[in-house]
C-alpha atoms as a PDB file:
ATOM      1  CA  MET A   1     101.749  34.999-109.200  1.00  0.00           C
ATOM      2  CA  LEU A   2      97.989  34.862-109.664  1.00  0.00           C
ATOM      3  CA  LYS A   3      97.769  31.514-107.844  1.00  0.00           C
ATOM      4  CA  LEU A   4      99.842  32.870-104.938  1.00  0.00           C
ATOM      5  CA  ARG A   5      97.483  35.840-104.538  1.00  0.00           C
ATOM      6  CA  LYS A   6      94.522  33.464-104.599  1.00  0.00           C
ATOM      7  CA  TRP A   7      95.984  31.329-101.777  1.00  0.00           C
ATOM      8  CA  LYS A   8      96.787  34.453 -99.755  1.00  0.00           C
ATOM      9  CA  SER A   9      93.181  35.569-100.109  1.00  0.00           C
ATOM     10  CA  ILE A  10      91.923  32.161 -98.979  1.00  0.00           C
ATOM     11  CA  LEU A  11      94.246  32.178 -95.952  1.00  0.00           C
ATOM     12  CA  LEU A  12      93.100  35.692 -95.038  1.00  0.00           C
ATOM     13  CA  LEU A  13      89.447  34.648 -95.179  1.00  0.00           C
ATOM     14  CA  LEU A  14      90.148  31.592 -93.018  1.00  0.00           C
ATOM     15  CA  SER A  15      91.947  33.765 -90.450  1.00  0.00           C
ATOM     16  CA  LEU A  16      89.057  36.226 -90.305  1.00  0.00           C
ATOM     17  CA  THR A  17      86.587  33.356 -89.900  1.00  0.00           C
ATOM     18  CA  LEU A  18      88.546  31.946 -86.961  1.00  0.00           C
ATOM     19  CA  ILE A  19      88.759  35.355 -85.308  1.00  0.00           C
ATOM     20  CA  LEU A  20      85.020  35.993 -85.691  1.00  0.00           C
ATOM     21  CA  THR A  21      84.175  32.526 -84.359  1.00  0.00           C
ATOM     22  CA  ALA A  22      86.318  33.109 -81.278  1.00  0.00           C
ATOM     23  CA  CYS A  23      84.716  36.485 -80.683  1.00  0.00           C
ATOM     24  CA  ASN A  24      81.194  35.104 -81.044  1.00  0.00           C
ATOM     25  CA  GLY A  25      82.003  32.260 -78.682  1.00  0.00           C
ATOM     26  CA  GLY A  26      83.242  34.726 -76.080  1.00  0.00           C
ATOM     27  CA  GLU A  27      80.108  36.856 -76.455  1.00  0.00           C
ATOM     28  CA  GLU A  28      77.875  33.800 -76.063  1.00  0.00           C
ATOM     29  CA  GLU A  29      79.711  32.762 -72.921  1.00  0.00           C
ATOM     30  CA  GLY A  30      79.401  36.285 -71.532  1.00  0.00           C
ATOM     31  CA  GLU A  31      75.689  36.343 -72.257  1.00  0.00           C
ATOM     32  CA  GLY A  32      75.270  33.039 -70.406  1.00  0.00           C
ATOM     33  CA  GLN A  33      77.047  34.424 -67.370  1.00  0.00           C
ATOM     34  CA  ALA A  34      74.953  37.571 -67.462  1.00  0.00           C
ATOM     35  CA  SER A  35      71.750  35.534 -67.382  1.00  0.00           C
ATOM     36  CA  THR A  36      72.636  34.185 -63.952  1.00  0.00           C
ATOM     37  CA  GLY A  37      74.013  37.490 -62.678  1.00  0.00           C
ATOM     38  CA  ASN A  38      77.546  38.814 -62.567  1.00  0.00           C
ATOM     39  CA  GLY A  39      77.592  39.176 -58.786  1.00  0.00           C
ATOM     40  CA  SER A  40      78.708  36.703 -56.149  1.00  0.00           C
ATOM     41  CA  THR A  41      76.512  33.914 -54.784  1.00  0.00           C
ATOM     42  CA  ILE A  42      75.146  33.656 -51.246  1.00  0.00           C
ATOM     43  CA  SER A  43      74.444  30.036 -50.315  1.00  0.00           C
ATOM     44  CA  ILE A  44      71.721  29.470 -47.714  1.00  0.00           C
ATOM     45  CA  SER A  45      70.315  26.144 -46.470  1.00  0.00           C
ATOM     46  CA  GLY A  46      68.186  24.852 -43.622  1.00  0.00           C
ATOM     47  CA  SER A  47      64.703  25.123 -42.130  1.00  0.00           C
ATOM     48  CA  THR A  48      61.619  24.524 -44.265  1.00  0.00           C
ATOM     49  CA  SER A  49      59.804  26.954 -41.964  1.00  0.00           C
ATOM     50  CA  VAL A  50      62.278  29.792 -42.540  1.00  0.00           C
ATOM     51  CA  GLY A  51      62.773  28.851 -46.206  1.00  0.00           C
ATOM     52  CA  PRO A  52      59.607  30.384 -47.728  1.00  0.00           C
ATOM     53  CA  LEU A  53      60.270  33.668 -45.924  1.00  0.00           C
ATOM     54  CA  ALA A  54      63.921  33.657 -46.985  1.00  0.00           C
ATOM     55  CA  GLU A  55      62.891  33.085 -50.606  1.00  0.00           C
ATOM     56  CA  LYS A  56      60.530  36.065 -50.566  1.00  0.00           C
ATOM     57  CA  LEU A  57      63.181  38.282 -48.985  1.00  0.00           C
ATOM     58  CA  ALA A  58      65.820  37.087 -51.451  1.00  0.00           C
ATOM     59  CA  ALA A  59      63.578  37.675 -54.475  1.00  0.00           C
ATOM     60  CA  LYS A  60      62.927  41.257 -53.408  1.00  0.00           C
ATOM     61  CA  TYR A  61      66.559  41.924 -52.525  1.00  0.00           C
ATOM     62  CA  MET A  62      67.892  40.575 -55.842  1.00  0.00           C
ATOM     63  CA  GLU A  63      65.743  43.060 -57.759  1.00  0.00           C
ATOM     64  CA  ASN A  64      68.241  45.791 -56.866  1.00  0.00           C
ATOM     65  CA  ALA A  65      71.400  43.905 -55.882  1.00  0.00           C
ATOM     66  CA  ASP A  66      74.025  42.307 -58.118  1.00  0.00           C
ATOM     67  CA  VAL A  67      74.074  39.035 -56.195  1.00  0.00           C
ATOM     68  CA  ASN A  68      72.643  35.524 -56.561  1.00  0.00           C
ATOM     69  CA  ILE A  69      70.989  33.976 -53.493  1.00  0.00           C
ATOM     70  CA  GLU A  70      70.586  30.193 -53.518  1.00  0.00           C
ATOM     71  CA  ILE A  71      68.233  28.702 -50.910  1.00  0.00           C
ATOM     72  CA  ASN A  72      67.987  24.993 -50.121  1.00  0.00           C
ATOM     73  CA  GLN A  73      65.306  23.849 -47.650  1.00  0.00           C
ATOM     74  CA  ILE A  74      66.667  20.745 -45.918  1.00  0.00           C
ATOM     75  CA  GLY A  75      65.776  21.180 -42.222  1.00  0.00           C
ATOM     76  CA  SER A  76      67.190  23.240 -39.372  1.00  0.00           C
ATOM     77  CA  SER A  77      69.798  20.791 -38.087  1.00  0.00           C
ATOM     78  CA  ALA A  78      71.162  20.181 -41.583  1.00  0.00           C
ATOM     79  CA  GLY A  79      71.339  23.922 -42.223  1.00  0.00           C
ATOM     80  CA  ILE A  80      73.230  24.553 -39.000  1.00  0.00           C
ATOM     81  CA  THR A  81      75.630  21.716 -39.860  1.00  0.00           C
ATOM     82  CA  ASN A  82      76.188  23.244 -43.308  1.00  0.00           C
ATOM     83  CA  ALA A  83      76.953  26.632 -41.790  1.00  0.00           C
ATOM     84  CA  ILE A  84      79.418  25.054 -39.361  1.00  0.00           C
ATOM     85  CA  SER A  85      81.182  23.057 -42.086  1.00  0.00           C
ATOM     86  CA  GLY A  86      81.160  25.873 -44.611  1.00  0.00           C
ATOM     87  CA  VAL A  87      78.946  24.076 -47.128  1.00  0.00           C
ATOM     88  CA  SER A  88      76.581  27.053 -46.832  1.00  0.00           C
ATOM     89  CA  GLU A  89      77.511  30.542 -45.757  1.00  0.00           C
ATOM     90  CA  ILE A  90      74.210  30.899 -43.899  1.00  0.00           C
ATOM     91  CA  GLY A  91      72.107  28.252 -42.178  1.00  0.00           C
ATOM     92  CA  MET A  92      68.394  28.696 -41.491  1.00  0.00           C
ATOM     93  CA  SER A  93      66.979  27.465 -38.196  1.00  0.00           C
ATOM     94  CA  SER A  94      63.531  27.538 -36.644  1.00  0.00           C
ATOM     95  CA  ARG A  95      64.824  26.451 -33.253  1.00  0.00           C
ATOM     96  CA  ASN A  96      67.288  27.869 -30.768  1.00  0.00           C
ATOM     97  CA  LEU A  97      70.878  26.719 -31.016  1.00  0.00           C
ATOM     98  CA  GLU A  98      72.073  23.911 -28.771  1.00  0.00           C
ATOM     99  CA  SER A  99      75.081  24.425 -26.507  1.00  0.00           C
ATOM    100  CA  GLY A 100      77.629  22.850 -28.867  1.00  0.00           C
ATOM    101  CA  GLU A 101      76.249  24.772 -31.855  1.00  0.00           C
ATOM    102  CA  LYS A 102      76.532  28.101 -30.040  1.00  0.00           C
ATOM    103  CA  GLU A 103      80.306  27.645 -29.950  1.00  0.00           C
ATOM    104  CA  GLU A 104      80.462  27.228 -33.730  1.00  0.00           C
ATOM    105  CA  VAL A 105      78.058  29.763 -35.260  1.00  0.00           C
ATOM    106  CA  THR A 106      76.438  33.108 -34.489  1.00  0.00           C
ATOM    107  CA  PRO A 107      72.624  33.423 -34.641  1.00  0.00           C
ATOM    108  CA  THR A 108      70.731  36.402 -36.015  1.00  0.00           C
ATOM    109  CA  ILE A 109      66.987  36.586 -35.400  1.00  0.00           C
ATOM    110  CA  ILE A 110      65.294  37.690 -38.640  1.00  0.00           C
ATOM    111  CA  ALA A 111      61.668  37.304 -37.456  1.00  0.00           C
ATOM    112  CA  PHE A 112      59.503  35.309 -35.080  1.00  0.00           C
ATOM    113  CA  ASP A 113      57.051  32.528 -35.809  1.00  0.00           C
ATOM    114  CA  GLY A 114      54.173  30.837 -34.110  1.00  0.00           C
ATOM    115  CA  ILE A 115      53.549  27.110 -34.269  1.00  0.00           C
ATOM    116  CA  VAL A 116      49.898  26.219 -34.632  1.00  0.00           C
ATOM    117  CA  VAL A 117      48.242  22.888 -33.838  1.00  0.00           C
ATOM    118  CA  VAL A 118      46.012  21.939 -36.769  1.00  0.00           C
ATOM    119  CA  THR A 119      43.248  19.419 -37.458  1.00  0.00           C
ATOM    120  CA  HIS A 120      40.985  18.456 -40.346  1.00  0.00           C
ATOM    121  CA  ALA A 121      38.604  21.255 -41.354  1.00  0.00           C
ATOM    122  CA  ASN A 122      35.586  19.207 -40.178  1.00  0.00           C
ATOM    123  CA  ASN A 123      36.970  18.607 -36.684  1.00  0.00           C
ATOM    124  CA  LYS A 124      34.775  20.423 -34.129  1.00  0.00           C
ATOM    125  CA  VAL A 125      37.521  20.540 -31.472  1.00  0.00           C
ATOM    126  CA  LYS A 126      38.756  24.133 -31.455  1.00  0.00           C
ATOM    127  CA  ASP A 127      40.555  24.442 -28.130  1.00  0.00           C
ATOM    128  CA  LEU A 128      43.045  22.277 -26.242  1.00  0.00           C
ATOM    129  CA  THR A 129      45.099  22.806 -23.128  1.00  0.00           C
ATOM    130  CA  MET A 130      48.857  22.393 -23.339  1.00  0.00           C
ATOM    131  CA  ASP A 131      48.543  19.285 -21.185  1.00  0.00           C
ATOM    132  CA  GLU A 132      46.002  17.777 -23.597  1.00  0.00           C
ATOM    133  CA  VAL A 133      48.308  18.480 -26.535  1.00  0.00           C
ATOM    134  CA  LYS A 134      51.107  16.669 -24.719  1.00  0.00           C
ATOM    135  CA  LYS A 135      48.904  13.687 -23.895  1.00  0.00           C
ATOM    136  CA  ILE A 136      47.739  13.430 -27.530  1.00  0.00           C
ATOM    137  CA  PHE A 137      51.252  13.507 -28.971  1.00  0.00           C
ATOM    138  CA  THR A 138      52.584  11.034 -26.416  1.00  0.00           C
ATOM    139  CA  GLY A 139      49.679   8.607 -26.884  1.00  0.00           C
ATOM    140  CA  GLU A 140      47.969   9.046 -23.515  1.00  0.00           C
ATOM    141  CA  ILE A 141      44.848  10.445 -25.225  1.00  0.00           C
ATOM    142  CA  THR A 142      43.964   8.423 -28.325  1.00  0.00           C
ATOM    143  CA  ASN A 143      40.312   9.271 -29.077  1.00  0.00           C
ATOM    144  CA  TRP A 144      38.838  12.631 -30.049  1.00  0.00           C
ATOM    145  CA  LYS A 145      35.828  12.067 -27.776  1.00  0.00           C
ATOM    146  CA  ASP A 146      38.140  12.485 -24.772  1.00  0.00           C
ATOM    147  CA  VAL A 147      38.727  16.141 -25.711  1.00  0.00           C
ATOM    148  CA  GLY A 148      35.190  16.997 -26.818  1.00  0.00           C
ATOM    149  CA  GLY A 149      35.255  15.616 -30.362  1.00  0.00           C
ATOM    150  CA  LYS A 150      33.760  12.685 -32.232  1.00  0.00           C
ATOM    151  CA  ASP A 151      34.232   9.087 -31.141  1.00  0.00           C
ATOM    152  CA  MET A 152      37.128   8.323 -33.473  1.00  0.00           C
ATOM    153  CA  GLU A 153      40.802   7.492 -33.236  1.00  0.00           C
ATOM    154  CA  ILE A 154      43.353  10.316 -33.170  1.00  0.00           C
ATOM    155  CA  VAL A 155      46.093  10.118 -35.792  1.00  0.00           C
ATOM    156  CA  VAL A 156      49.167  12.111 -34.775  1.00  0.00           C
ATOM    157  CA  VAL A 157      51.230  13.684 -37.549  1.00  0.00           C
ATOM    158  CA  SER A 158      54.719  14.907 -36.628  1.00  0.00           C
ATOM    159  CA  ARG A 159      57.815  16.209 -38.365  1.00  0.00           C
ATOM    160  CA  GLU A 160      60.998  14.275 -39.150  1.00  0.00           C
ATOM    161  CA  ASP A 161      64.096  14.114 -36.926  1.00  0.00           C
ATOM    162  CA  GLY A 162      66.238  17.212 -37.397  1.00  0.00           C
ATOM    163  CA  SER A 163      63.240  19.477 -37.985  1.00  0.00           C
ATOM    164  CA  GLY A 164      63.463  22.773 -36.128  1.00  0.00           C
ATOM    165  CA  SER A 165      59.678  22.874 -35.900  1.00  0.00           C
ATOM    166  CA  ARG A 166      59.616  19.464 -34.246  1.00  0.00           C
ATOM    167  CA  ASP A 167      62.407  20.342 -31.819  1.00  0.00           C
ATOM    168  CA  ALA A 168      60.748  23.634 -30.875  1.00  0.00           C
ATOM    169  CA  PHE A 169      57.283  22.080 -30.544  1.00  0.00           C
ATOM    170  CA  GLN A 170      58.536  19.224 -28.362  1.00  0.00           C
ATOM    171  CA  GLU A 171      60.552  21.581 -26.165  1.00  0.00           C
ATOM    172  CA  ILE A 172      57.594  23.916 -25.578  1.00  0.00           C
ATOM    173  CA  VAL A 173      55.003  21.159 -25.088  1.00  0.00           C
ATOM    174  CA  ASP A 174      57.520  19.291 -22.912  1.00  0.00           C
ATOM    175  CA  TYR A 175      57.999  15.811 -24.342  1.00  0.00           C
ATOM    176  CA  SER A 176      60.924  14.053 -25.992  1.00  0.00           C
ATOM    177  CA  SER A 177      61.239  12.246 -29.324  1.00  0.00           C
ATOM    178  CA  GLY A 178      61.259   8.965 -27.424  1.00  0.00           C
ATOM    179  CA  GLU A 179      57.838   9.803 -25.948  1.00  0.00           C
ATOM    180  CA  LEU A 180      56.185  10.556 -29.315  1.00  0.00           C
ATOM    181  CA  VAL A 181      53.386   8.047 -29.910  1.00  0.00           C
ATOM    182  CA  ARG A 182      54.750   5.180 -32.010  1.00  0.00           C
ATOM    183  CA  SER A 183      51.776   5.159 -34.368  1.00  0.00           C
ATOM    184  CA  SER A 184      52.435   8.738 -35.472  1.00  0.00           C
ATOM    185  CA  ILE A 185      52.819   9.598 -39.148  1.00  0.00           C
ATOM    186  CA  ILE A 186      56.137  11.319 -39.887  1.00  0.00           C
ATOM    187  CA  ALA A 187      55.894  14.009 -42.565  1.00  0.00           C
ATOM    188  CA  SER A 188      58.782  15.931 -44.092  1.00  0.00           C
ATOM    189  CA  GLY A 189      58.069  19.656 -44.195  1.00  0.00           C
ATOM    190  CA  ASN A 190      55.216  21.928 -43.141  1.00  0.00           C
ATOM    191  CA  GLY A 191      53.463  21.488 -46.468  1.00  0.00           C
ATOM    192  CA  ASN A 192      53.341  17.717 -46.130  1.00  0.00           C
ATOM    193  CA  ILE A 193      51.908  17.934 -42.623  1.00  0.00           C
ATOM    194  CA  LYS A 194      49.228  20.359 -43.818  1.00  0.00           C
ATOM    195  CA  THR A 195      48.291  18.097 -46.734  1.00  0.00           C
ATOM    196  CA  THR A 196      48.167  14.999 -44.516  1.00  0.00           C
ATOM    197  CA  VAL A 197      45.961  16.682 -41.923  1.00  0.00           C
ATOM    198  CA  ALA A 198      43.719  18.282 -44.559  1.00  0.00           C
ATOM    199  CA  THR A 199      42.952  14.869 -46.087  1.00  0.00           C
ATOM    200  CA  ASN A 200      42.547  12.820 -42.889  1.00  0.00           C
ATOM    201  CA  GLU A 201      39.631  13.607 -40.571  1.00  0.00           C
ATOM    202  CA  HIS A 202      41.359  11.769 -37.703  1.00  0.00           C
ATOM    203  CA  ALA A 203      44.596  13.742 -37.912  1.00  0.00           C
ATOM    204  CA  ILE A 204      46.289  16.347 -35.748  1.00  0.00           C
ATOM    205  CA  GLY A 205      49.622  18.001 -36.486  1.00  0.00           C
ATOM    206  CA  PHE A 206      51.556  21.257 -36.129  1.00  0.00           C
ATOM    207  CA  ILE A 207      52.725  23.777 -38.704  1.00  0.00           C
ATOM    208  CA  SER A 208      54.218  27.235 -38.953  1.00  0.00           C
ATOM    209  CA  PHE A 209      51.819  30.214 -38.922  1.00  0.00           C
ATOM    210  CA  GLU A 210      52.662  31.097 -42.522  1.00  0.00           C
ATOM    211  CA  TYR A 211      51.169  27.800 -43.759  1.00  0.00           C
ATOM    212  CA  ILE A 212      47.706  28.412 -42.294  1.00  0.00           C
ATOM    213  CA  ASP A 213      44.869  28.407 -44.829  1.00  0.00           C
ATOM    214  CA  ASP A 214      41.253  27.289 -45.190  1.00  0.00           C
ATOM    215  CA  THR A 215      42.139  23.654 -45.875  1.00  0.00           C
ATOM    216  CA  ILE A 216      42.782  22.970 -42.192  1.00  0.00           C
ATOM    217  CA  SER A 217      41.386  24.036 -38.809  1.00  0.00           C
ATOM    218  CA  THR A 218      43.522  25.746 -36.152  1.00  0.00           C
ATOM    219  CA  ILE A 219      43.440  25.002 -32.421  1.00  0.00           C
ATOM    220  CA  ASN A 220      43.493  27.584 -29.633  1.00  0.00           C
ATOM    221  CA  ILE A 221      45.910  26.695 -26.821  1.00  0.00           C
ATOM    222  CA  ASN A 222      44.675  27.301 -23.277  1.00  0.00           C
ATOM    223  CA  GLY A 223      41.942  29.487 -24.779  1.00  0.00           C
ATOM    224  CA  VAL A 224      44.414  31.709 -26.627  1.00  0.00           C
ATOM    225  CA  GLU A 225      44.053  32.158 -30.400  1.00  0.00           C
ATOM    226  CA  PRO A 226      47.174  31.575 -32.539  1.00  0.00           C
ATOM    227  CA  THR A 227      47.765  35.117 -33.841  1.00  0.00           C
ATOM    228  CA  ALA A 228      50.830  37.294 -34.359  1.00  0.00           C
ATOM    229  CA  LYS A 229      49.462  39.810 -31.861  1.00  0.00           C
ATOM    230  CA  ASN A 230      49.200  37.145 -29.165  1.00  0.00           C
ATOM    231  CA  VAL A 231      52.743  35.948 -29.897  1.00  0.00           C
ATOM    232  CA  ILE A 232      54.138  39.491 -29.645  1.00  0.00           C
ATOM    233  CA  GLU A 233      52.242  40.051 -26.384  1.00  0.00           C
ATOM    234  CA  GLU A 234      53.608  36.694 -25.116  1.00  0.00           C
ATOM    235  CA  LYS A 235      50.118  35.301 -24.591  1.00  0.00           C
ATOM    236  CA  TYR A 236      50.342  32.455 -27.098  1.00  0.00           C
ATOM    237  CA  PRO A 237      52.805  29.810 -25.860  1.00  0.00           C
ATOM    238  CA  LEU A 238      53.789  28.023 -29.099  1.00  0.00           C
ATOM    239  CA  SER A 239      56.277  30.439 -30.645  1.00  0.00           C
ATOM    240  CA  ARG A 240      59.962  30.421 -31.643  1.00  0.00           C
ATOM    241  CA  PRO A 241      62.568  32.588 -33.425  1.00  0.00           C
ATOM    242  CA  PHE A 242      63.516  32.376 -37.080  1.00  0.00           C
ATOM    243  CA  LEU A 243      67.312  32.376 -37.233  1.00  0.00           C
ATOM    244  CA  PHE A 244      70.075  32.904 -39.760  1.00  0.00           C
ATOM    245  CA  VAL A 245      73.210  31.246 -38.357  1.00  0.00           C
ATOM    246  CA  HIS A 246      76.675  31.926 -39.697  1.00  0.00           C
ATOM    247  CA  LYS A 247      80.405  32.114 -39.115  1.00  0.00           C
ATOM    248  CA  ASP A 248      82.249  34.818 -41.050  1.00  0.00           C
ATOM    249  CA  LEU A 249      79.968  36.765 -43.357  1.00  0.00           C
ATOM    250  CA  SER A 250      80.922  38.217 -46.716  1.00  0.00           C
ATOM    251  CA  GLU A 251      80.029  41.846 -47.382  1.00  0.00           C
ATOM    252  CA  GLU A 252      77.244  40.666 -49.667  1.00  0.00           C
ATOM    253  CA  SER A 253      75.736  38.392 -47.016  1.00  0.00           C
ATOM    254  CA  GLN A 254      75.956  41.090 -44.344  1.00  0.00           C
ATOM    255  CA  ALA A 255      74.213  43.512 -46.683  1.00  0.00           C
ATOM    256  CA  PHE A 256      71.414  40.977 -47.255  1.00  0.00           C
ATOM    257  CA  ILE A 257      70.935  40.486 -43.512  1.00  0.00           C
ATOM    258  CA  ASP A 258      70.950  44.270 -42.996  1.00  0.00           C
ATOM    259  CA  PHE A 259      68.161  44.503 -45.582  1.00  0.00           C
ATOM    260  CA  ILE A 260      66.143  41.804 -43.787  1.00  0.00           C
ATOM    261  CA  LEU A 261      66.415  43.672 -40.489  1.00  0.00           C
ATOM    262  CA  SER A 262      65.451  46.985 -42.089  1.00  0.00           C
ATOM    263  CA  GLU A 263      61.910  48.361 -42.058  1.00  0.00           C
ATOM    264  CA  ALA A 264      61.418  47.245 -45.674  1.00  0.00           C
ATOM    265  CA  GLY A 265      62.626  43.712 -44.911  1.00  0.00           C
ATOM    266  CA  GLN A 266      60.425  43.389 -41.849  1.00  0.00           C
ATOM    267  CA  GLU A 267      57.415  44.536 -43.868  1.00  0.00           C
ATOM    268  CA  ILE A 268      58.083  41.651 -46.261  1.00  0.00           C
ATOM    269  CA  ALA A 269      58.323  39.286 -43.278  1.00  0.00           C
ATOM    270  CA  ALA A 270      54.934  40.452 -42.026  1.00  0.00           C
ATOM    271  CA  GLU A 271      53.368  40.112 -45.494  1.00  0.00           C
ATOM    272  CA  ALA A 272      54.758  36.551 -45.697  1.00  0.00           C
ATOM    273  CA  GLY A 273      52.979  35.548 -42.497  1.00  0.00           C
ATOM    274  CA  ALA A 274      55.980  35.728 -40.167  1.00  0.00           C
ATOM    275  CA  ILE A 275      56.042  37.958 -37.107  1.00  0.00           C
ATOM    276  CA  PRO A 276      58.380  40.958 -37.552  1.00  0.00           C
ATOM    277  CA  ILE A 277      60.932  41.950 -34.947  1.00  0.00           C
ATOM    278  CA  ILE A 278      59.423  44.575 -32.671  1.00  0.00           C
ATOM    279  CA  GLU A 279      61.781  47.091 -31.129  1.00  0.00           C
ATOM    280  CA  GLU A 280      61.067  47.883 -27.508  1.00  0.00           C
END
């Protein structure tokens, strides 16, 4: 009888151990889920120009919303493709939609941006006409002395195929990818263009307004300074919309877009260097 009681006690202890282990495992799993948020996930991909702004907006929004926002900066065309195919719920684009894309997704303008032509900080050329910009990027002008600079070769730095910045810049300046000077350096992303130009005294490139800093020099176009005020007043010619493109939106995604378009969201856009939407 004593042995039987002993075995019963052992079996009871084993049962309790198994129950506690299962409970602890469930708590650990729950804690892991909580660390990434219990809400749904909004997947966003696309433009490296829109990306930094989207990240700032998402970080602020997630402070008070039970939702995870994942942002992948892979270029405008790729983001639009992802939105069309459903890989991402929202695509980011820094160019207007093409005719075929308009049939697939709906665009929402979240802010505006200016594109600025940049050179090495030591370059004394501070103003170019739109025609001179075109001739430089198509290889008709190849020496800085021809536009008031030093006697040295011009090195053109451009973005990769599929870049919304490149598409918008080429459309506004009025040249095609086939006309881009063959000797140009192709850089992926605004940051890479800025770094390349900042370290090469011969270089000229173009970046989004929000990437401007003291490491590079900016160029006025037709005598007009690249400022948000001049973009809003339609004086500065190199500007484009920042778009979120999408098909059907979840409630969570619509709420995020509503936040972006609110006064608070547009203040964040302005602080990030983008140009907020101005109501007429």
